[in-house]
PDB file of C-alpha atoms and ligand atoms in Angstrom:
ATOM      1  CA  UNK A   1      -0.015   0.094   0.109  1.00 97.00           C
ATOM      2  CA  UNK A   2       1.172   3.583  -0.985  1.00 98.00           C
ATOM      3  CA  UNK A   3       0.986   5.382   2.181  1.00 98.00           C
ATOM      4  CA  UNK A   4       0.896   8.738   0.838  1.00 98.00           C
ATOM      5  CA  UNK A   5      -2.998  10.260   0.453  1.00 98.00           C
ATOM      6  CA  UNK A   6      -3.927   6.893   2.441  1.00 98.00           C
ATOM      7  CA  UNK A   7      -6.423   7.475   5.487  1.00 98.00           C
ATOM      8  CA  UNK A   8      -4.023   6.764   8.659  1.00 98.00           C
ATOM      9  CA  UNK A   9      -6.110   5.398  12.757  1.00 99.00           C
ATOM     10  CA  UNK A  10      -4.044   6.046  15.312  1.00 99.00           C
ATOM     11  CA  UNK A  11      -5.061   5.213  19.080  1.00 98.00           C
ATOM     12  CA  UNK A  12      -3.147   6.748  21.350  1.00 98.00           C
ATOM     13  CA  UNK A  13      -1.199   8.726  19.643  1.00 98.00           C
ATOM     14  CA  UNK A  14      -1.115  11.693  22.092  1.00 98.00           C
ATOM     15  CA  UNK A  15       2.284  10.152  23.818  1.00 97.00           C
ATOM     16  CA  UNK A  16       4.768   7.617  22.968  1.00 98.00           C
ATOM     17  CA  UNK A  17       5.435   5.880  20.424  1.00 98.00           C
ATOM     18  CA  UNK A  18       1.410   6.640  19.338  1.00 98.00           C
ATOM     19  CA  UNK A  19       2.289  10.416  19.253  1.00 98.00           C
ATOM     20  CA  UNK A  20       5.460   9.457  17.021  1.00 98.00           C
ATOM     21  CA  UNK A  21       3.444   6.918  14.449  1.00 98.00           C
ATOM     22  CA  UNK A  22       1.350  10.056  13.713  1.00 98.00           C
ATOM     23  CA  UNK A  23       4.267  12.463  13.499  1.00 98.00           C
ATOM     24  CA  UNK A  24       6.149  10.346  10.664  1.00 98.00           C
ATOM     25  CA  UNK A  25       3.941   8.728   8.811  1.00 98.00           C
ATOM     26  CA  UNK A  26       2.188  13.243   8.296  1.00 98.00           C
ATOM     27  CA  UNK A  27       6.100  13.815   7.031  1.00 98.00           C
ATOM     28  CA  UNK A  28       5.124  10.802   3.989  1.00 97.00           C
ATOM     29  CA  UNK A  29       1.614  12.685   3.628  1.00 98.00           C
ATOM     30  CA  UNK A  30      -0.515  10.679   5.291  1.00 98.00           C
ATOM     31  CA  UNK A  31      -4.380  11.354   6.004  1.00 98.00           C
ATOM     32  CA  UNK A  32      -4.436  10.654  10.179  1.00 98.00           C
ATOM     33  CA  UNK A  33      -7.377  10.299  12.191  1.00 98.00           C
ATOM     34  CA  UNK A  34      -5.607  10.038  15.875  1.00 98.00           C
ATOM     35  CA  UNK A  35      -7.306   9.362  18.804  1.00 98.00           C
ATOM     36  CA  UNK A  36      -7.399   9.251  22.718  1.00 98.00           C
ATOM     37  CA  UNK A  37      -8.426  10.213  25.831  1.00 98.00           C
ATOM     38  CA  UNK A  38      -5.451  12.773  26.374  1.00 98.00           C
ATOM     39  CA  UNK A  39      -7.333  15.577  24.308  1.00 98.00           C
ATOM     40  CA  UNK A  40      -4.778  18.157  25.652  1.00 98.00           C
ATOM     41  CA  UNK A  41      -1.655  16.382  24.634  1.00 98.00           C
ATOM     42  CA  UNK A  42      -3.220  14.750  21.523  1.00 98.00           C
ATOM     43  CA  UNK A  43      -4.489  18.911  19.746  1.00 98.00           C
ATOM     44  CA  UNK A  44      -0.710  19.817  20.444  1.00 98.00           C
ATOM     45  CA  UNK A  45       0.251  16.266  17.903  1.00 98.00           C
ATOM     46  CA  UNK A  46      -2.671  17.066  15.544  1.00 98.00           C
ATOM     47  CA  UNK A  47      -0.864  21.399  15.351  1.00 98.00           C
ATOM     48  CA  UNK A  48       1.862  19.574  14.757  1.00 98.00           C
ATOM     49  CA  UNK A  49       1.657  16.773  12.049  1.00 98.00           C
ATOM     50  CA  UNK A  50      -1.242  19.549  10.530  1.00 97.00           C
ATOM     51  CA  UNK A  51       2.081  21.922  10.711  1.00 97.00           C
ATOM     52  CA  UNK A  52       3.747  18.707   8.096  1.00 96.00           C
ATOM     53  CA  UNK A  53       0.987  20.037   5.434  1.00 94.00           C
ATOM     54  CA  UNK A  54      -1.461  17.201   5.242  1.00 97.00           C
ATOM     55  CA  UNK A  55      -4.803  16.618   7.160  1.00 98.00           C
ATOM     56  CA  UNK A  56      -4.897  15.170  10.887  1.00 98.00           C
ATOM     57  CA  UNK A  57      -7.775  15.425  12.592  1.00 98.00           C
ATOM     58  CA  UNK A  58      -8.174  14.598  16.564  1.00 98.00           C
ATOM     59  CA  UNK A  59     -10.695  12.726  18.358  1.00 98.00           C
ATOM     60  CA  UNK A  60     -11.396  12.141  21.784  1.00 98.00           C
ATOM     61  CA  UNK A  61     -11.522   8.138  22.414  1.00 98.00           C
ATOM     62  CA  UNK A  62     -11.479   5.521  24.814  1.00 98.00           C
ATOM     63  CA  UNK A  63     -10.386   2.447  23.514  1.00 98.00           C
ATOM     64  CA  UNK A  64     -11.836   0.201  25.704  1.00 98.00           C
ATOM     65  CA  UNK A  65     -15.432   1.247  25.456  1.00 98.00           C
ATOM     66  CA  UNK A  66     -17.893  -0.496  22.737  1.00 98.00           C
ATOM     67  CA  UNK A  67     -20.173   2.558  21.982  1.00 98.00           C
ATOM     68  CA  UNK A  68     -16.900   4.695  21.767  1.00 98.00           C
ATOM     69  CA  UNK A  69     -15.347   2.571  19.402  1.00 99.00           C
ATOM     70  CA  UNK A  70     -18.127   1.804  16.877  1.00 98.00           C
ATOM     71  CA  UNK A  71     -19.436   6.110  16.818  1.00 98.00           C
ATOM     72  CA  UNK A  72     -15.113   7.069  16.514  1.00 98.00           C
ATOM     73  CA  UNK A  73     -15.009   4.809  12.900  1.00 98.00           C
ATOM     74  CA  UNK A  74     -18.092   5.796  11.947  1.00 98.00           C
ATOM     75  CA  UNK A  75     -17.112   9.892  12.294  1.00 98.00           C
ATOM     76  CA  UNK A  76     -13.485   9.073  10.573  1.00 98.00           C
ATOM     77  CA  UNK A  77     -15.201   7.316   8.074  1.00 98.00           C
ATOM     78  CA  UNK A  78     -18.375  10.283   7.568  1.00 98.00           C
ATOM     79  CA  UNK A  79     -15.338  12.716   7.823  1.00 98.00           C
ATOM     80  CA  UNK A  80     -12.834  11.331   5.930  1.00 98.00           C
ATOM     81  CA  UNK A  81     -15.082   9.862   3.248  1.00 98.00           C
ATOM     82  CA  UNK A  82     -12.933   6.047   3.695  1.00 98.00           C
ATOM     83  CA  UNK A  83     -10.734   4.413   6.004  1.00 98.00           C
ATOM     84  CA  UNK A  84      -7.452   2.615   5.233  1.00 98.00           C
ATOM     85  CA  UNK A  85      -5.140   1.833   7.844  1.00 98.00           C
ATOM     86  CA  UNK A  86      -5.269   1.156  11.509  1.00 99.00           C
ATOM     87  CA  UNK A  87      -2.094   1.120  13.921  1.00 99.00           C
ATOM     88  CA  UNK A  88      -3.941  -0.020  16.909  1.00 98.00           C
ATOM     89  CA  UNK A  89      -1.303   1.710  19.722  1.00 98.00           C
ATOM     90  CA  UNK A  90      -3.180   2.776  22.545  1.00 98.00           C
ATOM     91  CA  UNK A  91      -1.737   0.723  25.813  1.00 98.00           C
ATOM     92  CA  UNK A  92      -0.714   1.171  29.306  1.00 97.00           C
ATOM     93  CA  UNK A  93       1.717  -0.362  31.928  1.00 97.00           C
ATOM     94  CA  UNK A  94      -0.043  -0.831  35.696  1.00 97.00           C
ATOM     95  CA  UNK A  95       3.135  -2.878  36.910  1.00 96.00           C
ATOM     96  CA  UNK A  96       3.888  -5.102  39.477  1.00 96.00           C
ATOM     97  CA  UNK A  97       4.909  -8.118  40.655  1.00 97.00           C
ATOM     98  CA  UNK A  98       2.025 -10.891  40.650  1.00 98.00           C
ATOM     99  CA  UNK A  99       2.707 -11.676  44.975  1.00 98.00           C
ATOM    100  CA  UNK A 100       6.350 -10.026  46.560  1.00 96.00           C
ATOM    101  CA  UNK A 101       7.203 -10.628  50.399  1.00 95.00           C
ATOM    102  CA  UNK A 102       9.817  -7.859  51.563  1.00 89.00           C
ATOM    103  CA  UNK A 103      10.819  -6.158  55.374  1.00 90.00           C
ATOM    104  CA  UNK A 104       7.870  -8.721  56.230  1.00 91.00           C
ATOM    105  CA  UNK A 105       5.009  -7.394  54.216  1.00 95.00           C
ATOM    106  CA  UNK A 106       3.233  -9.467  51.540  1.00 96.00           C
ATOM    107  CA  UNK A 107       2.155  -7.542  48.156  1.00 96.00           C
ATOM    108  CA  UNK A 108      -0.029  -8.157  45.184  1.00 97.00           C
ATOM    109  CA  UNK A 109      -0.954  -6.903  42.110  1.00 98.00           C
ATOM    110  CA  UNK A 110      -4.821  -5.869  42.703  1.00 98.00           C
ATOM    111  CA  UNK A 111      -7.283  -6.782  39.851  1.00 98.00           C
ATOM    112  CA  UNK A 112      -8.026  -3.274  39.348  1.00 98.00           C
ATOM    113  CA  UNK A 113      -4.502  -3.583  37.328  1.00 98.00           C
ATOM    114  CA  UNK A 114      -5.161  -6.136  36.312  1.00 98.00           C
ATOM    115  CA  UNK A 115      -8.669  -5.805  34.411  1.00 98.00           C
ATOM    116  CA  UNK A 116      -7.249  -1.714  33.468  1.00 98.00           C
ATOM    117  CA  UNK A 117      -4.413  -3.584  31.731  1.00 98.00           C
ATOM    118  CA  UNK A 118      -6.673  -5.579  29.778  1.00 98.00           C
ATOM    119  CA  UNK A 119      -9.501  -3.965  29.296  1.00 98.00           C
ATOM    120  CA  UNK A 120      -7.217  -0.625  26.857  1.00 98.00           C
ATOM    121  CA  UNK A 121      -3.887  -3.281  25.778  1.00 98.00           C
ATOM    122  CA  UNK A 122      -6.319  -6.164  24.734  1.00 98.00           C
ATOM    123  CA  UNK A 123     -10.099  -5.556  24.570  1.00 98.00           C
ATOM    124  CA  UNK A 124      -9.536  -1.785  23.257  1.00 98.00           C
ATOM    125  CA  UNK A 125      -7.014  -3.593  20.254  1.00 98.00           C
ATOM    126  CA  UNK A 126      -9.689  -6.164  19.723  1.00 98.00           C
ATOM    127  CA  UNK A 127     -12.968  -3.049  19.639  1.00 99.00           C
ATOM    128  CA  UNK A 128     -10.404  -1.300  17.258  1.00 99.00           C
ATOM    129  CA  UNK A 129      -9.564  -3.821  14.746  1.00 99.00           C
ATOM    130  CA  UNK A 130     -13.329  -4.966  14.668  1.00 99.00           C
ATOM    131  CA  UNK A 131     -14.491  -1.744  14.124  1.00 99.00           C
ATOM    132  CA  UNK A 132     -11.526  -1.310  10.911  1.00 99.00           C
ATOM    133  CA  UNK A 133     -12.157  -4.352   9.221  1.00 99.00           C
ATOM    134  CA  UNK A 134     -16.595  -3.502   9.186  1.00 98.00           C
ATOM    135  CA  UNK A 135     -15.895  -0.240   7.443  1.00 98.00           C
ATOM    136  CA  UNK A 136     -13.209  -1.724   4.848  1.00 98.00           C
ATOM    137  CA  UNK A 137     -15.781  -4.934   4.545  1.00 98.00           C
ATOM    138  CA  UNK A 138     -18.658  -2.125   3.843  1.00 98.00           C
ATOM    139  CA  UNK A 139     -16.422  -0.169   1.594  1.00 98.00           C
ATOM    140  CA  UNK A 140     -14.896  -3.441  -0.467  1.00 98.00           C
ATOM    141  CA  UNK A 141     -11.810  -2.122  -0.346  1.00 97.00           C
ATOM    142  CA  UNK A 142      -8.665  -3.641   0.867  1.00 98.00           C
ATOM    143  CA  UNK A 143      -6.453  -2.373   3.956  1.00 98.00           C
ATOM    144  CA  UNK A 144      -3.415  -2.497   7.010  1.00 99.00           C
ATOM    145  CA  UNK A 145      -3.974  -3.503  10.113  1.00 99.00           C
ATOM    146  CA  UNK A 146      -0.406  -3.019  12.059  1.00 99.00           C
ATOM    147  CA  UNK A 147      -1.455  -4.278  16.068  1.00 99.00           C
ATOM    148  CA  UNK A 148       1.126  -2.687  18.811  1.00 98.00           C
ATOM    149  CA  UNK A 149       2.923  -6.128  20.868  1.00 98.00           C
ATOM    150  CA  UNK A 150       5.860  -5.768  23.243  1.00 98.00           C
ATOM    151  CA  UNK A 151       9.089  -7.556  23.142  1.00 98.00           C
ATOM    152  CA  UNK A 152       7.487  -7.969  27.475  1.00 98.00           C
ATOM    153  CA  UNK A 153       4.801 -11.092  25.367  1.00 98.00           C
ATOM    154  CA  UNK A 154       7.413 -13.041  26.230  1.00 97.00           C
ATOM    155  CA  UNK A 155       7.494 -13.101  29.803  1.00 97.00           C
ATOM    156  CA  UNK A 156       8.779  -9.954  31.252  1.00 96.00           C
ATOM    157  CA  UNK A 157       8.785  -9.668  35.332  1.00 94.00           C
ATOM    158  CA  UNK A 158       6.643  -7.205  36.651  1.00 95.00           C
ATOM    159  CA  UNK A 159       3.877  -7.208  33.853  1.00 97.00           C
ATOM    160  CA  UNK A 160       1.830 -10.249  33.911  1.00 98.00           C
ATOM    161  CA  UNK A 161      -1.025  -8.343  32.650  1.00 98.00           C
ATOM    162  CA  UNK A 162       0.934  -6.417  30.374  1.00 98.00           C
ATOM    163  CA  UNK A 163       2.489  -9.659  29.030  1.00 98.00           C
ATOM    164  CA  UNK A 164      -1.114 -11.109  28.403  1.00 98.00           C
ATOM    165  CA  UNK A 165      -2.298  -8.684  26.487  1.00 98.00           C
ATOM    166  CA  UNK A 166       0.723  -8.272  24.682  1.00 98.00           C
ATOM    167  CA  UNK A 167       0.682 -12.218  24.212  1.00 98.00           C
ATOM    168  CA  UNK A 168      -3.067 -11.940  23.437  1.00 98.00           C
ATOM    169  CA  UNK A 169      -2.269  -9.282  20.394  1.00 98.00           C
ATOM    170  CA  UNK A 170       0.197 -10.783  18.384  1.00 98.00           C
ATOM    171  CA  UNK A 171      -1.548 -14.026  18.652  1.00 98.00           C
ATOM    172  CA  UNK A 172      -5.184 -12.527  17.727  1.00 98.00           C
ATOM    173  CA  UNK A 173      -3.350 -10.427  14.680  1.00 98.00           C
ATOM    174  CA  UNK A 174      -2.318 -14.265  13.079  1.00 98.00           C
ATOM    175  CA  UNK A 175      -6.451 -15.402  13.709  1.00 98.00           C
ATOM    176  CA  UNK A 176      -6.841 -11.869  11.687  1.00 99.00           C
ATOM    177  CA  UNK A 177      -4.370 -12.091   8.756  1.00 98.00           C
ATOM    178  CA  UNK A 178      -6.096 -15.325   8.191  1.00 98.00           C
ATOM    179  CA  UNK A 179      -9.950 -14.427   8.678  1.00 98.00           C
ATOM    180  CA  UNK A 180      -9.531 -11.329   6.558  1.00 98.00           C
ATOM    181  CA  UNK A 181      -7.192 -12.416   3.485  1.00 98.00           C
ATOM    182  CA  UNK A 182      -9.452 -13.366   1.214  1.00 98.00           C
ATOM    183  CA  UNK A 183     -10.768  -9.393   1.819  1.00 98.00           C
ATOM    184  CA  UNK A 184      -7.495  -7.780   0.694  1.00 98.00           C
ATOM    185  CA  UNK A 185      -6.912  -7.134   4.263  1.00 98.00           C
ATOM    186  CA  UNK A 186      -3.541  -7.296   5.511  1.00 99.00           C
ATOM    187  CA  UNK A 187      -3.289  -7.979   9.203  1.00 99.00           C
ATOM    188  CA  UNK A 188       0.617  -7.935  11.022  1.00 99.00           C
ATOM    189  CA  UNK A 189       1.834  -6.586  14.540  1.00 99.00           C
ATOM    190  CA  UNK A 190       5.056  -5.266  15.933  1.00 98.00           C
ATOM    191  CA  UNK A 191       7.270  -5.926  19.315  1.00 98.00           C
ATOM    192  CA  UNK A 192       8.614  -2.722  20.687  1.00 98.00           C
ATOM    193  CA  UNK A 193      11.523  -3.852  23.008  1.00 98.00           C
ATOM    194  CA  UNK A 194      12.271  -1.046  25.350  1.00 98.00           C
ATOM    195  CA  UNK A 195      12.242   2.056  23.108  1.00 98.00           C
ATOM    196  CA  UNK A 196      12.846   5.937  24.681  1.00 97.00           C
ATOM    197  CA  UNK A 197       9.313   6.771  25.794  1.00 96.00           C
ATOM    198  CA  UNK A 198       7.045   8.273  28.127  1.00 93.00           C
ATOM    199  CA  UNK A 199       6.247   4.555  29.161  1.00 93.00           C
ATOM    200  CA  UNK A 200      10.298   3.411  29.957  1.00 95.00           C
ATOM    201  CA  UNK A 201      10.618   6.226  31.483  1.00 94.00           C
ATOM    202  CA  UNK A 202       8.977   5.916  34.225  1.00 91.00           C
ATOM    203  CA  UNK A 203      11.183   2.458  35.322  1.00 94.00           C
ATOM    204  CA  UNK A 204      12.988   2.723  38.129  1.00 94.00           C
ATOM    205  CA  UNK A 205      16.305   3.823  37.057  1.00 96.00           C
ATOM    206  CA  UNK A 206      18.204   0.686  38.800  1.00 96.00           C
ATOM    207  CA  UNK A 207      16.505  -1.298  37.163  1.00 94.00           C
ATOM    208  CA  UNK A 208      16.584   0.108  33.710  1.00 96.00           C
ATOM    209  CA  UNK A 209      19.888  -0.091  33.906  1.00 96.00           C
ATOM    210  CA  UNK A 210      19.566  -4.001  34.495  1.00 96.00           C
ATOM    211  CA  UNK A 211      17.522  -3.807  31.666  1.00 96.00           C
ATOM    212  CA  UNK A 212      19.994  -2.002  29.093  1.00 97.00           C
ATOM    213  CA  UNK A 213      22.901  -4.356  30.226  1.00 97.00           C
ATOM    214  CA  UNK A 214      20.639  -7.402  29.026  1.00 97.00           C
ATOM    215  CA  UNK A 215      20.098  -5.347  25.473  1.00 98.00           C
ATOM    216  CA  UNK A 216      22.638  -6.902  23.040  1.00 98.00           C
ATOM    217  CA  UNK A 217      23.206  -3.351  21.245  1.00 98.00           C
ATOM    218  CA  UNK A 218      23.252  -2.032  24.956  1.00 97.00           C
ATOM    219  CA  UNK A 219      20.982   0.903  24.128  1.00 98.00           C
ATOM    220  CA  UNK A 220      16.657   1.089  24.503  1.00 98.00           C
ATOM    221  CA  UNK A 221      15.392   2.172  20.801  1.00 98.00           C
ATOM    222  CA  UNK A 222      13.964   5.381  19.590  1.00 98.00           C
ATOM    223  CA  UNK A 223      10.659   5.564  18.211  1.00 98.00           C
ATOM    224  CA  UNK A 224      11.780   6.532  14.790  1.00 98.00           C
ATOM    225  CA  UNK A 225      13.233   2.721  14.553  1.00 98.00           C
ATOM    226  CA  UNK A 226       9.307   1.138  15.416  1.00 98.00           C
ATOM    227  CA  UNK A 227       8.489   3.723  12.754  1.00 98.00           C
ATOM    228  CA  UNK A 228      10.281   2.057  10.382  1.00 98.00           C
ATOM    229  CA  UNK A 229       8.558  -1.625  10.455  1.00 98.00           C
ATOM    230  CA  UNK A 230       5.391   0.746  10.507  1.00 98.00           C
ATOM    231  CA  UNK A 231       6.097   1.855   7.116  1.00 98.00           C
ATOM    232  CA  UNK A 232       7.307  -0.888   6.410  1.00 98.00           C
ATOM    233  CA  UNK A 233       4.641  -3.279   7.361  1.00 98.00           C
ATOM    234  CA  UNK A 234       2.230  -0.368   5.708  1.00 98.00           C
ATOM    235  CA  UNK A 235       4.527  -0.733   1.973  1.00 98.00           C
ATOM    236  CA  UNK A 236       4.902  -4.511   1.667  1.00 98.00           C
ATOM    237  CA  UNK A 237       2.250  -6.030   0.279  1.00 98.00           C
ATOM    238  CA  UNK A 238       2.679  -9.920   0.873  1.00 98.00           C
ATOM    239  CA  UNK A 239       3.706  -9.056   4.633  1.00 98.00           C
ATOM    240  CA  UNK A 240       0.475 -10.754   6.910  1.00 98.00           C
ATOM    241  CA  UNK A 241       0.509 -12.456   9.400  1.00 98.00           C
ATOM    242  CA  UNK A 242       3.328 -11.739  11.387  1.00 98.00           C
ATOM    243  CA  UNK A 243       5.388 -10.019  14.078  1.00 98.00           C
ATOM    244  CA  UNK A 244       8.637  -7.521  13.684  1.00 98.00           C
ATOM    245  CA  UNK A 245       9.791  -7.789  16.428  1.00 98.00           C
ATOM    246  CA  UNK A 246      12.263  -4.707  16.309  1.00 98.00           C
ATOM    247  CA  UNK A 247      14.281  -4.994  20.396  1.00 98.00           C
ATOM    248  CA  UNK A 248      18.223  -4.427  19.784  1.00 98.00           C
ATOM    249  CA  UNK A 249      18.180  -8.563  19.307  1.00 98.00           C
ATOM    250  CA  UNK A 250      17.251  -8.596  23.319  1.00 97.00           C
ATOM    251  CA  UNK A 251      15.123 -12.263  24.167  1.00 91.00           C
ATOM    252  CA  UNK A 252      13.496 -11.952  27.679  1.00 88.00           C
TER     253      UNK A 252
HETATM  254  N1  LIG B 301      14.400  -7.580  34.682  1.00 78.19           N
HETATM  255  C1  LIG B 301      15.374  -7.881  35.402  1.00 78.19           C
HETATM  256  N2  LIG B 301      15.198  -7.550  36.680  1.00 78.19           N
HETATM  257  C2  LIG B 301      13.709  -6.937  37.146  1.00 78.19           C
HETATM  258  C3  LIG B 301      13.276  -6.811  36.556  1.00 78.19           C
HETATM  259  C4  LIG B 301      13.269  -6.713  34.824  1.00 78.19           C
HETATM  260  N3  LIG B 301      12.559  -6.608  34.178  1.00 78.19           N
HETATM  261  N4  LIG B 301      11.999  -6.098  36.765  1.00 78.19           N
HETATM  262  C5  LIG B 301      12.272  -6.330  38.322  1.00 78.19           C
HETATM  263  N5  LIG B 301      13.442  -6.977  38.146  1.00 78.19           N
HETATM  264  C6  LIG B 301      13.944  -6.635  39.447  1.00 78.19           C
HETATM  265  C7  LIG B 301      14.776  -6.046  40.641  1.00 78.19           C
HETATM  266  O1  LIG B 301      15.873  -5.233  40.404  1.00 78.19           O
HETATM  267  C8  LIG B 301      14.553  -6.734  41.518  1.00 78.19           C
HETATM  268  O2  LIG B 301      15.780  -7.116  42.176  1.00 78.19           O
HETATM  269  P1  LIG B 301      16.735  -7.436  43.245  1.00 78.19           P
HETATM  270  O3  LIG B 301      16.062  -7.753  44.353  1.00 78.19           O
HETATM  271  O4  LIG B 301      17.920  -8.230  43.017  1.00 78.19           O
HETATM  272  O5  LIG B 301      17.176  -6.111  43.831  1.00 78.19           O
HETATM  273  C9  LIG B 301      13.673  -7.115  41.903  1.00 78.19           C
HETATM  274  O6  LIG B 301      13.280  -8.018  40.215  1.00 78.19           O
HETATM  275  C10 LIG B 301      12.600  -6.850  42.491  1.00 78.19           C
HETATM  276  O7  LIG B 301      12.165  -6.265  41.804  1.00 78.19           O
HETATM  277  P2  LIG B 301      12.163  -4.487  42.856  1.00 78.19           P
HETATM  278  O8  LIG B 301      12.631  -4.656  44.141  1.00 78.19           O
HETATM  279  O9  LIG B 301      12.083  -3.553  41.654  1.00 78.19           O
HETATM  280  O10 LIG B 301      10.430  -4.609  43.162  1.00 78.19           O
HETATM  281  P3  LIG B 301       9.644  -4.004  43.489  1.00 78.19           P
HETATM  282  O11 LIG B 301       8.437  -4.937  44.216  1.00 78.19           O
HETATM  283  O12 LIG B 301       9.735  -2.151  43.849  1.00 78.19           O
HETATM  284  O13 LIG B 301       8.375  -3.495  42.234  1.00 78.19           O
HETATM  285  C11 LIG B 301       8.555  -3.648  39.230  1.00 78.19           C
HETATM  286  C12 LIG B 301       7.930  -4.143  40.668  1.00 78.19           C
HETATM  287  C13 LIG B 301       7.518  -2.685  39.721  1.00 78.19           C
HETATM  288  C14 LIG B 301       7.641  -4.811  38.717  1.00 78.19           C
HETATM  289  C15 LIG B 301       9.716  -2.692  39.292  1.00 78.19           C
HETATM  290  O14 LIG B 301      10.656  -4.302  39.507  1.00 78.19           O
HETATM  291  C16 LIG B 301       9.875  -2.553  37.404  1.00 78.19           C
HETATM  292  O15 LIG B 301       9.442  -1.078  37.021  1.00 78.19           O
HETATM  293  N6  LIG B 301      10.347  -3.355  36.739  1.00 78.19           N
HETATM  294  C17 LIG B 301      10.390  -3.175  35.401  1.00 78.19           C
HETATM  295  C18 LIG B 301       9.145  -3.479  34.566  1.00 78.19           C
HETATM  296  C19 LIG B 301       9.413  -3.894  33.622  1.00 78.19           C
HETATM  297  O16 LIG B 301      10.054  -3.689  33.065  1.00 78.19           O
HETATM  298  N7  LIG B 301       8.579  -2.813  33.076  1.00 78.19           N
HETATM  299  C20 LIG B 301       8.327  -2.456  31.224  1.00 78.19           C
HETATM  300  C21 LIG B 301       7.881  -1.169  31.677  1.00 78.19           C
HETATM  301  S1  LIG B 301       7.861   0.151  29.320  1.00 78.19           S
HETATM  302  C22 LIG B 301       6.894  -0.838  28.864  1.00 78.19           C
HETATM  303  O17 LIG B 301       6.154  -1.985  29.118  1.00 78.19           O
HETATM  304  C23 LIG B 301       6.648  -1.502  27.406  1.00 78.19           C
HETATM  305  C24 LIG B 301       7.499  -1.988  25.942  1.00 78.19           C
HETATM  306  O18 LIG B 301       6.695  -3.149  25.860  1.00 78.19           O
HETATM  307  C25 LIG B 301       8.879  -3.414  27.142  1.00 78.19           C
END
C-alpha cells in the first residue's frame, strides 16, 4: 500500500510511540485520524502533523468502550470519506510483581491493575480492529491493520497483566490475518523492545540499567526505529500474519 494520501487511524496518539507514528506518517503525507483519551496532548500532536502539511483530525476516544469505538469509526469515515489503515497502538502499563514479600510484608498485583490493562490493551485492540474491518468490508476495499505487541509478550518480570495482553495481541494478529486475507486486508504486528518513551521513563533507574545491560545493542530503541517497521508493514503487500520484533536483539 502506498502511504501518501491514505487515511490512517492511530490510537493512543497523544504521546509515546503513537505520537511518533503520527509525526512520521505526516511527513509521508498520510491523512491522519488521531485518537486518544488525553485530548489536550492530542491537540498538540494534531497541530504538529498539520504543520507538516497533511490533513489531520483529533478524536477523544476510550478504546475500551464498545459504543465509543463504533461511533469513532463511523465519524472517521464521515469526515475522511474512507479509511485505509489502523495502528492499534493505545496501551497502558500497571507494573507490579504478581506477589512479593519484602520487609515482612506481602503485596500482590490488584485485580483493578490486572483489569485496567486487559481492558485497554486487549479489549481495546479487539474493538478497534473489529470496527476497522467492518468499515473496510462496508466499503469493499483493502486495508492494513498494525497491532502493537511488545517484547514483553514473552514474559517480563513485573508485567503479568501487560504480558498477557501483548501475547494476546500478537496471536490475534495471526487469526485476523487468516480471516481477513480473502478481503484483501493485511494484518501484522510489531513487538518493540525497550524504546525511549514516557512509558519506559517511568521505570526505576536501577531496574532500567539492569535491563539495558541485557540488550545486545546496549541501548534502548528510538521511536523512529519503530516507525520504520510501520512503514515496512504498510508498504509490503506480501507481509501479513507476522510479528516484527524490533528490540535491539533482546530476548527476555
Ligand atoms: N529485569 C530484570 N530485573 C528486574 C526486572 C526486569 N524487567 N524487574 C524487576 N527486576 C528485579 C529488580 O531489580 C529487583 O531485583 P533485586 O531484588 O535483586 O534488587 C527484583 O526484580 C524485585 O523488583 P523490585 O525491587 O523493583 O520490586 P518492586 O515491587 O519495588 O517493583 C516493579 C516491581 C514495579 C515491577 C519494578 O521492578 C519495575 O518497574 N520493573 C520493570 C518492569 C518493566 O520492565 N516494565 C516495562 C515498562 S515499558 C513497557 O512496558 C513497554 C514495552 O513494551 C517493553
